[in-house]
PDB file of C-alpha atoms in Angstrom:
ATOM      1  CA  UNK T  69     -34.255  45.891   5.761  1.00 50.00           C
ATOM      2  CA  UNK T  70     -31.021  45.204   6.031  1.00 50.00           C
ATOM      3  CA  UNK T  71     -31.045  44.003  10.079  1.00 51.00           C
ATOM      4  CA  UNK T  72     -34.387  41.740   8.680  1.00 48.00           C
ATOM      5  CA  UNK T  73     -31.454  40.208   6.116  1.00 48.00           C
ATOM      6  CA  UNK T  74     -28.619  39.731   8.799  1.00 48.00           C
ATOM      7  CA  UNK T  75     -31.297  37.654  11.344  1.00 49.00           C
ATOM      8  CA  UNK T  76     -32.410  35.425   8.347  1.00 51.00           C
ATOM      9  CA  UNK T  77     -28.513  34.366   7.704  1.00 51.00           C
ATOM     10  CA  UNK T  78     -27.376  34.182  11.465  1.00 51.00           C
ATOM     11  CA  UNK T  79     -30.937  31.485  12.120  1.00 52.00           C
ATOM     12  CA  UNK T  80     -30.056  29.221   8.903  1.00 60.00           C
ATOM     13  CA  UNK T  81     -26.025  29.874  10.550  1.00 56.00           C
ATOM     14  CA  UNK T  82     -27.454  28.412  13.944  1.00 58.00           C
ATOM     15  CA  UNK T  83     -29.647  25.574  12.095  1.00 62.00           C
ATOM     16  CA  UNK T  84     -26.333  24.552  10.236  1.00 52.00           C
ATOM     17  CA  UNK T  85     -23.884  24.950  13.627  1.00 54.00           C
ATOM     18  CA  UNK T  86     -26.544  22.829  15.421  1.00 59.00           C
ATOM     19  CA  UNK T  87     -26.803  20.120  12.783  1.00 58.00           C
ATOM     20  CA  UNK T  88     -23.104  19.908  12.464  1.00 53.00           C
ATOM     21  CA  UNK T  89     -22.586  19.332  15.955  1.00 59.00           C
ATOM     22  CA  UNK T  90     -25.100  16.340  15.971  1.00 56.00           C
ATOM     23  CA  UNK T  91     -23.211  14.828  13.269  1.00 58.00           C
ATOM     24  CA  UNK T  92     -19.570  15.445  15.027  1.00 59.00           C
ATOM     25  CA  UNK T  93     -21.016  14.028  18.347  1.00 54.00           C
ATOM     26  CA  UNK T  94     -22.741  11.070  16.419  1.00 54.00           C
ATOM     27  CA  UNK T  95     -19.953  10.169  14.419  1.00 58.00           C
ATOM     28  CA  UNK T  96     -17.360  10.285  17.304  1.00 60.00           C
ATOM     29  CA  UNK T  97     -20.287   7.911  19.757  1.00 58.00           C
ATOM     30  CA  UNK T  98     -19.477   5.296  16.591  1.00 61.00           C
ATOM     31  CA  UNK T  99     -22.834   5.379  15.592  1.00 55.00           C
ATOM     32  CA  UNK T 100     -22.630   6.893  12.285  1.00 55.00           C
ATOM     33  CA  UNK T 101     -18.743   5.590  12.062  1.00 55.00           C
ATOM     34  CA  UNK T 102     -16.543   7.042  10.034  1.00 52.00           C
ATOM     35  CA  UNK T 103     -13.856   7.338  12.927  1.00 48.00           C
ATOM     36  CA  UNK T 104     -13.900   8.431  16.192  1.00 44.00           C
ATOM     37  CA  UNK T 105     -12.131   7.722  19.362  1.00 45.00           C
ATOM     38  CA  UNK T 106     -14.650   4.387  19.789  1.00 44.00           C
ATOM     39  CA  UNK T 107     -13.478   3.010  16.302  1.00 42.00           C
ATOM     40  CA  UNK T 108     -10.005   3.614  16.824  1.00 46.00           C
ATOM     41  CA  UNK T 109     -10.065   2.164  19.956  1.00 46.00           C
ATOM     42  CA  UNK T 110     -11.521  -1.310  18.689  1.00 50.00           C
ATOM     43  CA  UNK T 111      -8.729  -2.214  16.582  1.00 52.00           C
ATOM     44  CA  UNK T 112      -7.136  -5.998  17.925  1.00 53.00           C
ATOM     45  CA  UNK T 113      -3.764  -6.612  17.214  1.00 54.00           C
ATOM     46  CA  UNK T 114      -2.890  -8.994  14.679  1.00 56.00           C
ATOM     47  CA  UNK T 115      -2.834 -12.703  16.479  1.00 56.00           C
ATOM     48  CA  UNK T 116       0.513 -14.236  16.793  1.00 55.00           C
ATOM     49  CA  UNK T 117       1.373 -17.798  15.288  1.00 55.00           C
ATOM     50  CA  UNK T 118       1.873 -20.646  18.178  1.00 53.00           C
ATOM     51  CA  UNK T 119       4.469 -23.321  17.140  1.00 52.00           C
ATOM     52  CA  UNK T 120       3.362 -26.492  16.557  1.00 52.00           C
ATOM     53  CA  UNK T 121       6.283 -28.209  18.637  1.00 54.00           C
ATOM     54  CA  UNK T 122       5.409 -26.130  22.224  1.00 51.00           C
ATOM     55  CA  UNK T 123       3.226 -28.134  25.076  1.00 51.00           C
ATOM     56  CA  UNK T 124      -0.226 -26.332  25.097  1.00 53.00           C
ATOM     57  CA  UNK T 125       0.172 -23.754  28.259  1.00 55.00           C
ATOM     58  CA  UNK T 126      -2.316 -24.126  31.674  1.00 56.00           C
ATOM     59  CA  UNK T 127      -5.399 -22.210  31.722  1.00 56.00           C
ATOM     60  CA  UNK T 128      -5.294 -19.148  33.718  1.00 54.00           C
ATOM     61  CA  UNK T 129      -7.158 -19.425  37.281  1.00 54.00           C
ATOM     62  CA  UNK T 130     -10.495 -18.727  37.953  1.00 54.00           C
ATOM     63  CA  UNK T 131     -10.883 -15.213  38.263  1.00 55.00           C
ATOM     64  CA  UNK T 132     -13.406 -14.844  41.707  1.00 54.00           C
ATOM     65  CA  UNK T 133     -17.161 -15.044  41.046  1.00 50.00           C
ATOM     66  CA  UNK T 134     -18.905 -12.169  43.092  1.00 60.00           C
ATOM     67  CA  UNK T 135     -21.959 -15.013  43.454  1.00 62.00           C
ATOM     68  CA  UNK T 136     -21.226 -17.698  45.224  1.00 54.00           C
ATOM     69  CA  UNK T 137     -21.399 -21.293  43.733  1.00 52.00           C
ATOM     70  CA  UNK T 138     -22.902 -24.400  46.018  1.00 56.00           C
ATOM     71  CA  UNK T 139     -20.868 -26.497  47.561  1.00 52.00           C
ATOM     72  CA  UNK T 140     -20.547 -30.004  45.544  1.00 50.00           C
ATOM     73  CA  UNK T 141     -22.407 -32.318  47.994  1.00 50.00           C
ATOM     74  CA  UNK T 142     -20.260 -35.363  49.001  1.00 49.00           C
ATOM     75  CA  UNK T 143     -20.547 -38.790  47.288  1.00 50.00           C
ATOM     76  CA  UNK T 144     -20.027 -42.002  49.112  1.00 47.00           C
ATOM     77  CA  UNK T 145     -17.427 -43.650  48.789  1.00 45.00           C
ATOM     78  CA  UNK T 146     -16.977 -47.338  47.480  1.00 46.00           C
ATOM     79  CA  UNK T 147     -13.769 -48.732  49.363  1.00 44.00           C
ATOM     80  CA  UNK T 148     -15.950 -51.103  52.115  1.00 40.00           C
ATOM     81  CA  UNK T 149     -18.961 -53.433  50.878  1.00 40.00           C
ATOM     82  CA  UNK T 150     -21.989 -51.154  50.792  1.00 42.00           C
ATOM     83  CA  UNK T 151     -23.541 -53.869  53.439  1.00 44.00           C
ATOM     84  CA  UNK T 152     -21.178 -52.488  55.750  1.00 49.00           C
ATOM     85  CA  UNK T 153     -21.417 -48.492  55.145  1.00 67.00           C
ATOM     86  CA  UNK T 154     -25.097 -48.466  55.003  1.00 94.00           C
ATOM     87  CA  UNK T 155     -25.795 -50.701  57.653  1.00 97.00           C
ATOM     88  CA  UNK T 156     -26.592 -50.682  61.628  1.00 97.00           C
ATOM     89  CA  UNK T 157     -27.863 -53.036  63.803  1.00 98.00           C
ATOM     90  CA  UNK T 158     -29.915 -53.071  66.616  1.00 97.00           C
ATOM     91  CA  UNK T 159     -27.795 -52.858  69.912  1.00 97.00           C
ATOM     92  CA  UNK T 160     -27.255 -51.330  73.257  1.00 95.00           C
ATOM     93  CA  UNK T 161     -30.916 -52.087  74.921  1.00 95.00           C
ATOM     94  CA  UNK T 162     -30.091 -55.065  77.372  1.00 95.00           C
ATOM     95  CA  UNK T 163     -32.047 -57.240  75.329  1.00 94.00           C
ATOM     96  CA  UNK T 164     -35.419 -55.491  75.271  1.00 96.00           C
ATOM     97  CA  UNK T 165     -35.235 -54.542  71.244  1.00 96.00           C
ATOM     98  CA  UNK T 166     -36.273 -51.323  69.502  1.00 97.00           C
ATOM     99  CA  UNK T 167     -39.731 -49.777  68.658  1.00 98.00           C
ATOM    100  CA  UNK T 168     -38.593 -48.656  65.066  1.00 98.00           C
ATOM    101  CA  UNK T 169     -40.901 -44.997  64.915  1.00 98.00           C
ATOM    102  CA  UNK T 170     -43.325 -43.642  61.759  1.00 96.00           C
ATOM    103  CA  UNK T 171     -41.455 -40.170  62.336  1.00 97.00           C
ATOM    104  CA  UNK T 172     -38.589 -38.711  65.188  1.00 97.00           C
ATOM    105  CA  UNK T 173     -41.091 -39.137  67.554  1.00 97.00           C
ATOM    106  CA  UNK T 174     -40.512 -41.647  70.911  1.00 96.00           C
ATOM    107  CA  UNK T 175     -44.015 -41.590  70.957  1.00 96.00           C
ATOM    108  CA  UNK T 176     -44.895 -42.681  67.270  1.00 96.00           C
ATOM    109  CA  UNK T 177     -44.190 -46.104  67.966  1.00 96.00           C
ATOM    110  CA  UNK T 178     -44.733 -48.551  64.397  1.00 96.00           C
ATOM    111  CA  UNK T 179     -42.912 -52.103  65.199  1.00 96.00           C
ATOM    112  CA  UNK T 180     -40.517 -53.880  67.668  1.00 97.00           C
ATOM    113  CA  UNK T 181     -37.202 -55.169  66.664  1.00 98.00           C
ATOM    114  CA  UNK T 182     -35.303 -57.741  68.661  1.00 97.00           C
ATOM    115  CA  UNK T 183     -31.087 -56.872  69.483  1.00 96.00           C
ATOM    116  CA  UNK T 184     -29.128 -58.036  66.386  1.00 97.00           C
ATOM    117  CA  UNK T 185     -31.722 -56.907  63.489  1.00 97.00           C
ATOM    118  CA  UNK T 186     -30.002 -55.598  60.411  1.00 98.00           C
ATOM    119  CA  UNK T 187     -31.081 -52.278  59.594  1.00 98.00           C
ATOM    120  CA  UNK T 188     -30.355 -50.433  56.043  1.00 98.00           C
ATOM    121  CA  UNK T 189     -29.349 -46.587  57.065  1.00 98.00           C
ATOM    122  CA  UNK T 190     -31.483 -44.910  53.860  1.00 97.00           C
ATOM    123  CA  UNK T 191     -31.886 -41.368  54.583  1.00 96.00           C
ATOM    124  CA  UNK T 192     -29.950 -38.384  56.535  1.00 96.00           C
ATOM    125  CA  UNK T 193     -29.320 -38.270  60.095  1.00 97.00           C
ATOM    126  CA  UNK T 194     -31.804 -36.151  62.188  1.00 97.00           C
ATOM    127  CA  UNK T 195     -32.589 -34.204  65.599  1.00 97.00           C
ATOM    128  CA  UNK T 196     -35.641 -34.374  67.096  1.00 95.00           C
ATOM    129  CA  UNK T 197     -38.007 -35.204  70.217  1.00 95.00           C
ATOM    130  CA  UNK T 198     -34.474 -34.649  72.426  1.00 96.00           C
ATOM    131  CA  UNK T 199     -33.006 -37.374  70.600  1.00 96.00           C
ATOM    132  CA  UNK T 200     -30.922 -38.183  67.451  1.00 98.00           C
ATOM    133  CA  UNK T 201     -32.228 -40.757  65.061  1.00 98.00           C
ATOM    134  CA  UNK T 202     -30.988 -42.742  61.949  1.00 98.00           C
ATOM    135  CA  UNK T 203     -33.518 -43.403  58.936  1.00 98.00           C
ATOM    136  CA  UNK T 204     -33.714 -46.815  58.029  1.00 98.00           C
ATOM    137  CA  UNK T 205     -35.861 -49.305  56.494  1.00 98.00           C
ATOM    138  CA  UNK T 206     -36.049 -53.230  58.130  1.00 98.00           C
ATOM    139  CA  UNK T 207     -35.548 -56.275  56.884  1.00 97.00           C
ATOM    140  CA  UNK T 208     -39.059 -56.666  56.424  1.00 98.00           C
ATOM    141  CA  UNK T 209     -39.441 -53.413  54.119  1.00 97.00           C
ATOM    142  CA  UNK T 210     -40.822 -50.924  57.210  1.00 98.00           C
ATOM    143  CA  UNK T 211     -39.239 -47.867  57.103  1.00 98.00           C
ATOM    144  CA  UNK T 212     -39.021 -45.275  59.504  1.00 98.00           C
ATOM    145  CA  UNK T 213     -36.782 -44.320  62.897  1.00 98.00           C
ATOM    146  CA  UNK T 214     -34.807 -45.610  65.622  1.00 98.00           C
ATOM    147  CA  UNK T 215     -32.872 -43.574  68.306  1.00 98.00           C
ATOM    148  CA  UNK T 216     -29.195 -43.769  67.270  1.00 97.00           C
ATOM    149  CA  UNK T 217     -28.284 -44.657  70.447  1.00 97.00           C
ATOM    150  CA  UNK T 218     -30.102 -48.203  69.916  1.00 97.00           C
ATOM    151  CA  UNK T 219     -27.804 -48.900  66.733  1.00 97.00           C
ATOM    152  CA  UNK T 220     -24.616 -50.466  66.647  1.00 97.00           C
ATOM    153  CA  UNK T 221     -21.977 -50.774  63.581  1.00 95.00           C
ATOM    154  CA  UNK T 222     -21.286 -53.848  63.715  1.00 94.00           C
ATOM    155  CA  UNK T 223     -23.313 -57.170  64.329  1.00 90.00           C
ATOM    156  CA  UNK T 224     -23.908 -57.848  68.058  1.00 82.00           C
TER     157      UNK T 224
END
């Protein structure tokens, strides 16, 4: 009888040990608080008074982002007339004019234009068809293509 008594204390000993040490690891993980090395190591130190009289100090740089940002895409600038920077004329085909095209295609052909036409640059740049072509739009409101090498930048 008496080893029945000794097993009886040493499983409610275990229950208690094991309890215990739930509450000790809880307590010290902050989640039950009451101290620990997680609430201890939260304190801030008091802040510190800034005169009133000092310039404000620079911000600290940029630490580096590990994604990159885009790149800001350029503006235009505004120190010549916008006539000027956004326009091209019609140039450089001994006096036989330019087909301007529906796409960057030689073949696409939409309407002549005689040496000397103003033409507004409104779009990009592009390759295509082994040639390089501006994006413009006519006098008379077409819009379309012309080889770059059938503009000019300034009037003829």
């Amino acid at each position: 009888m008496t080893i029945l008594c000794w097993h009886r204390h040493t499983m409610g000993f275990g229950r208690l040990l094991g309890v215990c040490g739930v509450a000790a690891l809880l307590s010290a993980c902050g989640v039950l608080g009451g101290g620990g090395a997680a609430s201890t190591a939260t304190t801030a130190a008091p802040p510190t008074a800034v005169p009133a009289t000092s310039a404000p100090s620079p911000a600290p740089p940029a630490a580096a982002s590990p994604i990159p940002s885009p790149a800001a895409k350029p503006t235009a600038t505004t120190s010549a007339p916008a006539v000027q920077a956004n326009t091209v004329w019609v140039g450089n085909t001994d006096g036989e004019g330019v087909y301007v095209r529906k796409t960057p295609v030689m073949a696409d052909r939409d309407k002549p234009y005689p040496d000397g036409t103003a033409l507004t640059v409104v779009g990009d740049d592009v390759d295509g068809d082994g040639q390089h072509w501006k994006h413009v739009k006519t006098p008379d409101g077409l819009e379309g293509y012309v080889p770059s090498i059938y503009t000019v930048d300034t009037p003829p």
